[in-house]
Short mmCIF file of C-alpha atoms and ligand atoms in Angstrom, two decimals:
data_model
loop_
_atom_site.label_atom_id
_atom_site.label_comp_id
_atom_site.label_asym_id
_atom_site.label_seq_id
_atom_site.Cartn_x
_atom_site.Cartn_y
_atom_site.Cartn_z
CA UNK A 1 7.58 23.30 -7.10
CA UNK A 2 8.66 19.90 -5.31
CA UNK A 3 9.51 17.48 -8.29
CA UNK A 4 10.03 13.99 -8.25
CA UNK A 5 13.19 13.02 -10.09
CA UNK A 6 14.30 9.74 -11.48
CA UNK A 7 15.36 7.03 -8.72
CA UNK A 8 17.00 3.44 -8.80
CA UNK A 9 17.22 -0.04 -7.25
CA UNK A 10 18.37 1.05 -2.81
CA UNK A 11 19.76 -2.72 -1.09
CA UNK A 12 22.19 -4.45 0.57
CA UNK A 13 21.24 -7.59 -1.00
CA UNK A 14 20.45 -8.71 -4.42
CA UNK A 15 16.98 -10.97 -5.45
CA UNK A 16 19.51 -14.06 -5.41
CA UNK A 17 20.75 -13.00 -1.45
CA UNK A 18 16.97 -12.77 -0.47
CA UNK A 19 16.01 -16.53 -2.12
CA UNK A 20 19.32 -17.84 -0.27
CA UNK A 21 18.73 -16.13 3.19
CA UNK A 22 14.50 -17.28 2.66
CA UNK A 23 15.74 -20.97 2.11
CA UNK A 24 18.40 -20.87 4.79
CA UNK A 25 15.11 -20.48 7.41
CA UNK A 26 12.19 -22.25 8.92
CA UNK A 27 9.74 -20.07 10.17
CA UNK A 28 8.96 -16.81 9.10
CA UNK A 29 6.12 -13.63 10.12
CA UNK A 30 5.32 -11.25 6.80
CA UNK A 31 4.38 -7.78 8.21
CA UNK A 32 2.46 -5.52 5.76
CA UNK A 33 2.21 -1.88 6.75
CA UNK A 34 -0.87 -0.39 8.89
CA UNK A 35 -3.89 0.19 6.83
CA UNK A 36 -3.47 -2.54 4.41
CA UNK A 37 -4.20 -1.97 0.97
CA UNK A 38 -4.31 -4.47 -1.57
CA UNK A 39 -0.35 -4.06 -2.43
CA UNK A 40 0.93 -4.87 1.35
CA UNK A 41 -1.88 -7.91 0.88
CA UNK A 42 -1.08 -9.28 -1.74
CA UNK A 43 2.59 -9.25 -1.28
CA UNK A 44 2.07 -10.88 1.82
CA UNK A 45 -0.30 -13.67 1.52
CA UNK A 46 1.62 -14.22 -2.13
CA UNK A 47 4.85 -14.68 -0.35
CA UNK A 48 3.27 -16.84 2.90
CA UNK A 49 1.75 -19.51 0.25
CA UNK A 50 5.43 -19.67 -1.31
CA UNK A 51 7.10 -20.15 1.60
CA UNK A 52 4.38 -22.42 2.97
CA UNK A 53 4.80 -24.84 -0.51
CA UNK A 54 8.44 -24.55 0.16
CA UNK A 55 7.49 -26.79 3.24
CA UNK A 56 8.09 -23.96 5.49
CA UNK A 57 6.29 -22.44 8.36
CA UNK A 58 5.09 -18.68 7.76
CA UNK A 59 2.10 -16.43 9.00
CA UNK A 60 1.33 -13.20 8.17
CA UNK A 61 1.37 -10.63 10.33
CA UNK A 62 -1.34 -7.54 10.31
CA UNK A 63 -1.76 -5.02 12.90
CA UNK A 64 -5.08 -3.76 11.63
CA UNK A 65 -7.97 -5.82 10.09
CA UNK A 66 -8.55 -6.45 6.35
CA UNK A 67 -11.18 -3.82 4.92
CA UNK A 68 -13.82 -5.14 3.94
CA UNK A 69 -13.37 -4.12 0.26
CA UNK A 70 -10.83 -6.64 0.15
CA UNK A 71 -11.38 -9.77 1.70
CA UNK A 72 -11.58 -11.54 -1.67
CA UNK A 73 -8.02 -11.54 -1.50
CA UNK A 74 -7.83 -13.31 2.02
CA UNK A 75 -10.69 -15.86 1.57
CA UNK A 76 -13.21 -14.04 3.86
CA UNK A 77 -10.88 -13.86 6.85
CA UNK A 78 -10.52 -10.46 8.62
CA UNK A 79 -7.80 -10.74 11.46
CA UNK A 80 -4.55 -11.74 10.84
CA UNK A 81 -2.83 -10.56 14.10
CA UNK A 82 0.34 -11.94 15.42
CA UNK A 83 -1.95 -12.84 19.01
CA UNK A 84 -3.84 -15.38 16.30
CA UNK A 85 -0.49 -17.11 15.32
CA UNK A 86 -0.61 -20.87 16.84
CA UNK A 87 1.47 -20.95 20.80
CA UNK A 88 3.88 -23.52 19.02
CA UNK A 89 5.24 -21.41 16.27
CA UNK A 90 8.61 -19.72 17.26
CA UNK A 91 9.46 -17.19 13.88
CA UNK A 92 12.91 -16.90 13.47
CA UNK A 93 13.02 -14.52 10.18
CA UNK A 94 10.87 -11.39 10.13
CA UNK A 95 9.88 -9.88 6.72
CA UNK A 96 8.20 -6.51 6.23
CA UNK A 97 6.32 -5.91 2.53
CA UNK A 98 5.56 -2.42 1.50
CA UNK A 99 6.60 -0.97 4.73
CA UNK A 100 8.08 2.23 4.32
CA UNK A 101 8.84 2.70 7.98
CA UNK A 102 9.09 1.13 11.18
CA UNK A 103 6.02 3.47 12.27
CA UNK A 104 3.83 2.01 9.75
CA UNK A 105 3.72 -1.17 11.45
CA UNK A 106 1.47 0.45 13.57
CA UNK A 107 0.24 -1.92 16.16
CA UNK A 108 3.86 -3.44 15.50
CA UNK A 109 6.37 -1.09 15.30
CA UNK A 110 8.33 -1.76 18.39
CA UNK A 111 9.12 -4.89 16.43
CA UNK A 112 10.83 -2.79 13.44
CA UNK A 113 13.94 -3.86 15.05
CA UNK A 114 13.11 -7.93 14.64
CA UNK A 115 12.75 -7.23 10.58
CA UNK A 116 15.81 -9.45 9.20
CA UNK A 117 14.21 -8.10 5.48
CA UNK A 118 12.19 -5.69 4.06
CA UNK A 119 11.09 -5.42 0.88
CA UNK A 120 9.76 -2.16 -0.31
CA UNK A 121 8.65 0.20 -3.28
CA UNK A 122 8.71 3.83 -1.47
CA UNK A 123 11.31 6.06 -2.46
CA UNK A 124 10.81 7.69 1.43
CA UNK A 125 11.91 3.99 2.72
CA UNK A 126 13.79 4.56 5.77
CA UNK A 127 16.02 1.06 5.99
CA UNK A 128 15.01 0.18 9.26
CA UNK A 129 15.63 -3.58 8.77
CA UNK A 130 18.74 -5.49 8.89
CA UNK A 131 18.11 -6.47 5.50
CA UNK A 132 16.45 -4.20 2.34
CA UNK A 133 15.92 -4.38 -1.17
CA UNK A 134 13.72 -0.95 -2.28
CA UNK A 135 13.42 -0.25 -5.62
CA UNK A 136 11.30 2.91 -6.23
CA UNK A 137 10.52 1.92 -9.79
CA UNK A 138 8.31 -0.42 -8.81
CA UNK A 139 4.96 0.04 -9.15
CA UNK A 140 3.69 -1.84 -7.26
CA UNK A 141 5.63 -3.96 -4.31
CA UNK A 142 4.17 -6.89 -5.97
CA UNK A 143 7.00 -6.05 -8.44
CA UNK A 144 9.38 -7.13 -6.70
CA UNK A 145 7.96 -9.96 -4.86
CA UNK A 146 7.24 -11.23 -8.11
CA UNK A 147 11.02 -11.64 -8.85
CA UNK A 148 11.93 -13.53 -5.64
CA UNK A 149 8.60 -15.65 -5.87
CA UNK A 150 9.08 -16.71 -9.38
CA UNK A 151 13.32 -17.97 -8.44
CA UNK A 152 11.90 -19.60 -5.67
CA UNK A 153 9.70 -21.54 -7.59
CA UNK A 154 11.50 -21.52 -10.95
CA UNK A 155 8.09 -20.26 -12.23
CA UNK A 156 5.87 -22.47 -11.32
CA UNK A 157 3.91 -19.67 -9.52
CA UNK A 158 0.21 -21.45 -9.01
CA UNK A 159 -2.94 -19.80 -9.34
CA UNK A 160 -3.62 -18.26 -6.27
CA UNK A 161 -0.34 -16.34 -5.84
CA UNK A 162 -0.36 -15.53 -9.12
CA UNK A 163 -3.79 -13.54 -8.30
CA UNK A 164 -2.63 -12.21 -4.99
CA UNK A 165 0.49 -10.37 -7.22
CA UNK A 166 -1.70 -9.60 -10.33
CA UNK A 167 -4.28 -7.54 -7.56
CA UNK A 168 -1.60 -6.21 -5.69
CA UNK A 169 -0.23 -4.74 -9.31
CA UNK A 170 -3.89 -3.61 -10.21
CA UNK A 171 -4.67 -1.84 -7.40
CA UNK A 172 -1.03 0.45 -7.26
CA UNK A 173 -1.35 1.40 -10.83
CA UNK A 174 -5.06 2.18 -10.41
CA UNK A 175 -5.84 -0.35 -13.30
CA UNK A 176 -2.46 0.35 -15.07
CA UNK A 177 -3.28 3.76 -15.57
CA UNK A 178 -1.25 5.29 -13.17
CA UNK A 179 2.23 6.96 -14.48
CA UNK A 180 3.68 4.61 -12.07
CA UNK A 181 2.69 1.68 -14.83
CA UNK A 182 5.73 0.62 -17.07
CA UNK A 183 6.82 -2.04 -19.51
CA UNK A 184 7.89 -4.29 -16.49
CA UNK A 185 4.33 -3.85 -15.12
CA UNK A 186 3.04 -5.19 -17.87
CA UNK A 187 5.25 -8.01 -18.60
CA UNK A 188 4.61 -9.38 -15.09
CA UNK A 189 1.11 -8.62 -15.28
CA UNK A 190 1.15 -11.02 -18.30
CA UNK A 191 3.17 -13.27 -16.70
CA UNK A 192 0.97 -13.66 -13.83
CA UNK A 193 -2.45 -14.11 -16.34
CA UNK A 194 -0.70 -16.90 -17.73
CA UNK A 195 -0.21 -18.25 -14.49
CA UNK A 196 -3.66 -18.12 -14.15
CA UNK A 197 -4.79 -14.85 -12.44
CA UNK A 198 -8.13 -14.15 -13.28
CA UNK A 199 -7.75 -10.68 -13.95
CA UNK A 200 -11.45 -9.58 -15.42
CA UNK A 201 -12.69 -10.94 -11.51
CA UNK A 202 -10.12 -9.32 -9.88
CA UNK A 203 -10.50 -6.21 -11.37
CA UNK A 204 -14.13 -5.91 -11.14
CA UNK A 205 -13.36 -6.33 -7.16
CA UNK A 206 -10.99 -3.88 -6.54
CA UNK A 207 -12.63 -1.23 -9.08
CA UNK A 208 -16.45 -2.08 -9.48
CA UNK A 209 -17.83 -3.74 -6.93
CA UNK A 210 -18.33 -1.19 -3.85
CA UNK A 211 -20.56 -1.20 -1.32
CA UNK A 212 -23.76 0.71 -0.83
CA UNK A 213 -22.12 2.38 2.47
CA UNK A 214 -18.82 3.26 0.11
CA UNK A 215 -21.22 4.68 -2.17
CA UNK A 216 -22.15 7.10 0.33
CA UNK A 217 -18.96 8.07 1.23
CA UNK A 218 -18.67 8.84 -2.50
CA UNK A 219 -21.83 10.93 -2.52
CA UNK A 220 -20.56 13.17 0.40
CA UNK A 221 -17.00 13.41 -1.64
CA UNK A 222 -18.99 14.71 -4.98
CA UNK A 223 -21.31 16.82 -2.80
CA UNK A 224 -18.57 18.18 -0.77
CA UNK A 225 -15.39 18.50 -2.74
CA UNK A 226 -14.37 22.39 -3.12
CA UNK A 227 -10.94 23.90 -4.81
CA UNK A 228 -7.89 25.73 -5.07
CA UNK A 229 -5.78 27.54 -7.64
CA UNK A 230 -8.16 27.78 -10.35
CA UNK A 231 -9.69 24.39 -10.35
CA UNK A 232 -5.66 22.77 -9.70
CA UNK A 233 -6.29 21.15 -6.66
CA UNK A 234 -9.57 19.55 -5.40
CA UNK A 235 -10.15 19.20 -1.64
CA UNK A 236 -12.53 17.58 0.46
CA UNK A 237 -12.18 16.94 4.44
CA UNK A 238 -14.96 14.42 6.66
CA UNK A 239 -15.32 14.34 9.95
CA UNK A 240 -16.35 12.28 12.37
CA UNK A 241 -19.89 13.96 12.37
CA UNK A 242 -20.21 13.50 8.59
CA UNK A 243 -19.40 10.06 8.72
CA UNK A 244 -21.93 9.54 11.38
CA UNK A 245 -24.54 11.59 9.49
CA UNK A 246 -23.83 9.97 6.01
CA UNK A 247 -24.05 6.50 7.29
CA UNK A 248 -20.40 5.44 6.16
CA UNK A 249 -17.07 4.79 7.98
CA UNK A 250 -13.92 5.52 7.23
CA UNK A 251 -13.05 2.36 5.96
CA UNK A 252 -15.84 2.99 3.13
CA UNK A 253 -13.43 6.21 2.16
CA UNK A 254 -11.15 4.24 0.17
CA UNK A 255 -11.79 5.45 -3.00
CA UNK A 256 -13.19 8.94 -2.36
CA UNK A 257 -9.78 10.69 -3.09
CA UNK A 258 -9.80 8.95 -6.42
CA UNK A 259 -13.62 10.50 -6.97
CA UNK A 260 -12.01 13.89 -6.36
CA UNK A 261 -8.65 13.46 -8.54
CA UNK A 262 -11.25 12.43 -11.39
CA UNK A 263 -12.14 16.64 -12.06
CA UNK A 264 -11.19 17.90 -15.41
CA UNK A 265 -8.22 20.41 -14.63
CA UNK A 266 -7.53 19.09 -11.40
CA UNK A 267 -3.83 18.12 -11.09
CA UNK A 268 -3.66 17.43 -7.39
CA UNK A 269 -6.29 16.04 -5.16
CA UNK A 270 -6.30 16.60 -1.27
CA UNK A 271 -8.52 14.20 1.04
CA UNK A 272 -8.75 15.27 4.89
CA UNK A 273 -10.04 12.66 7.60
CA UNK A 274 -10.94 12.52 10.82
CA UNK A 275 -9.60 9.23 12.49
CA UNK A 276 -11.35 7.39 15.42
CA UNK A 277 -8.28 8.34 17.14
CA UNK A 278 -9.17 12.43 16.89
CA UNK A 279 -6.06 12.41 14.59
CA UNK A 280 -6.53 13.48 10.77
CA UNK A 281 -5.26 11.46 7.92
CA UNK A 282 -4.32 13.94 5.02
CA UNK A 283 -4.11 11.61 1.61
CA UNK A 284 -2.81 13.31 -1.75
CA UNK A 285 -2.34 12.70 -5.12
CA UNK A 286 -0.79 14.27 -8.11
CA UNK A 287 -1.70 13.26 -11.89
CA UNK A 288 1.37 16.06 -12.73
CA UNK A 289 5.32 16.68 -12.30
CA UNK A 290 4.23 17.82 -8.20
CA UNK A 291 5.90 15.32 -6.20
CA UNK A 292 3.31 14.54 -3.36
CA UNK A 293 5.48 12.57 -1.39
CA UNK A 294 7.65 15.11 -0.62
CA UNK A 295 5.02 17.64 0.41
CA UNK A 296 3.61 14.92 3.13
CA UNK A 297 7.25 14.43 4.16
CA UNK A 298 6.75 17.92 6.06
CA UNK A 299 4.59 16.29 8.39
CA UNK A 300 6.26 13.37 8.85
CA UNK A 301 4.67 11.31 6.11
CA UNK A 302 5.89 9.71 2.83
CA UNK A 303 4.75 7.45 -0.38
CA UNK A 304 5.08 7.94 -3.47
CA UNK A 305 5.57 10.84 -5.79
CA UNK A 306 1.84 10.52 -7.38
CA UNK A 307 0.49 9.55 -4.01
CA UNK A 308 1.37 9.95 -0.44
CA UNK A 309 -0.11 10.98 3.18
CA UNK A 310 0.16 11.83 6.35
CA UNK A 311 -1.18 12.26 9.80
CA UNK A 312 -1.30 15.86 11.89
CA UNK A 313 -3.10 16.75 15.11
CA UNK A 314 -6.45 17.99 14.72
CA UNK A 315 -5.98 21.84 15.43
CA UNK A 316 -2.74 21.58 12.60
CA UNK A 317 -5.03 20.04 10.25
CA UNK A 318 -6.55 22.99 8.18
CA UNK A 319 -2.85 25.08 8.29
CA UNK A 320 -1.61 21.65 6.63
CA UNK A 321 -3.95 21.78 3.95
CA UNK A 322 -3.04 25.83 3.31
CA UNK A 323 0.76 24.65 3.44
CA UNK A 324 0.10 21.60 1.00
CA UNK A 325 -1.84 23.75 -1.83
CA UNK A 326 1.03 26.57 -1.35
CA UNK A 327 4.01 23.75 -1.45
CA UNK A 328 2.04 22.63 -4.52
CA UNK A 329 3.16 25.63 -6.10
CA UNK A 330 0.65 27.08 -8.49
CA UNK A 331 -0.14 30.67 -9.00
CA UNK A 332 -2.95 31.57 -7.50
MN1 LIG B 1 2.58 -0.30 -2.53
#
């Protein structure tokens, strides 16, 4: 059985180092990883607005659009791609948030190499900038971003940020519920409410509010979900076709993994998709002592030990799924 075990604080430079090299500098790009979820987004746009109030230059910088499930955290706006950054601005300190590896920059990973800093929650984080600070304990990045935001700005964190952190934290924890949550979570979490986040809003967007096409995707999920090892594992794979014939896309599947890790008994949950691309995204999760992370790192993927993924060529897609429920390690 692949384990997680207990991990600490990876850098080369301390919270104080980070401040110091941040005020040192002008103008700055913050990279979140490909596939933004509300963690890379909020640790972004919470560290652009400091550094922008610092009376700095920054933009952020996103390979792939916002989904549209969470564009209350970016005001509406969608595209936040380096080619939308004004002609004038020259960066001279690249940041990554979240970004466990140079390839999930995805439209921007030949720029892994520009990242002066990177600031990160994945155990699998592979140092690729000149700069790190990881600390797997995190729950969230937010974490962490918290603790450089708030010396920055001896904590006068305002409103907004304070939001962009507190959803960030929400959405990683699943709510707090996650076993990722721990007193630290919490503490910042209150911090950040009385800073002014208006948690009972931001909750009921990342957790309530869906939309009637993410619905569907939810439908086909509870229609279509099947298992392994005595109920252990639940598993559900869409295609392309299924999208297509359910009326959904796959940016509508964002929650359909957590529909499937819901099932009394079920201790790890397995979601397959079919990219645009032909690829498949394999997500996982584990609500027990199975380290996912570990599993996906077979294929070349990472995350965390209660949730991780990764990407295989179509034909290697259903022997991945066999290999994950066997590496999972219950008796059959
Ligand atoms: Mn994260």
């Amino acid at each position: 059985m692949t384990k997680s075990n207990e991990v600490s604080t990876v850098n080369n430079i301390t919270v104080y180092g980070i401040c110091k090299n941040i005020m040192r500098h002008d103008n700055f790009l913050v990279f979140t990883h490909e596939n933004p979820d509300a963690d890379t987004i909020g640790s972004c746009f919470a560290l652009v607005n400091t550094l922008r109030s610092l009376g700095k230059k920054a933009y952020p910088a996103c390979g792939d659009r916002i989904p549209a499930s969470l564009v209350f955290m970016t005001d509406g706006e969608r595209d936040f791609h380096i080619e939308n950054v004004p002609a004038d601005f020259v960066p001279e300190y690249y940041i990554s948030v979240d970004v466990a590896s140079a390839a999930q920059l995805g439209n921007y990973k030949q720029m892994a190499n520009k990242i002066n800093l990177s600031l990160d929650h994945h155990a699998t984080h592979d140092k690729f900038a000149e700069y790190y600070f990881i600390d797997p304990r995190a729950a969230a990045c937010a974490e962490i971003i918290y603790h450089v935001i708030n010396r920055l700005l001896i904590g006068e964190i305002p409103e907004k940020t304070a939001s962009l952190l507190y959803a960030a934290l929400a959405a990683d924890t699943g709510g707090f519920r996650y076993a990722n949550t721990t007193p630290v979570t919490h503490k910042i979490a209150a911090k950040l409410i009385e800073r002014g986040a208006n948690h009972a809003e931001i909750c009921r967007n990342l957790f309530e509010c869906k939309t009637k096409t993410a619905l569907a995707a939810e439908a086909f999920a509870m229609a279509n979900v099947s298992y392994f090892c005595d109920g252990k594992i639940s598993y559900v794979k869409i295609t392309k076709d299924d999208k297509l014939a359910g009326g959904f896309e796959d940016e509508d599947t964002y929650d359909v993994i957590n529909v499937i890790r819901r099932v009394d008994g079920v201790k790890v949950a397995i979601l397959v998709r079919e990219k645009e691309d032909g690829s498949y995204k394999i997500s996982t999760r584990s609500a027990c002592e199975i380290d996912v992370s570990k599993i996906c790192a077979i294929f070349g993927g990472g995350g965390h030990a209660g949730a991780a993924g990764c990407s295989v060529k179509p034909e290697e897609a259903d022997a991945a799924v066999k290999r994950i429920v066997k590496e999972c390690g219950f008796d059959d």
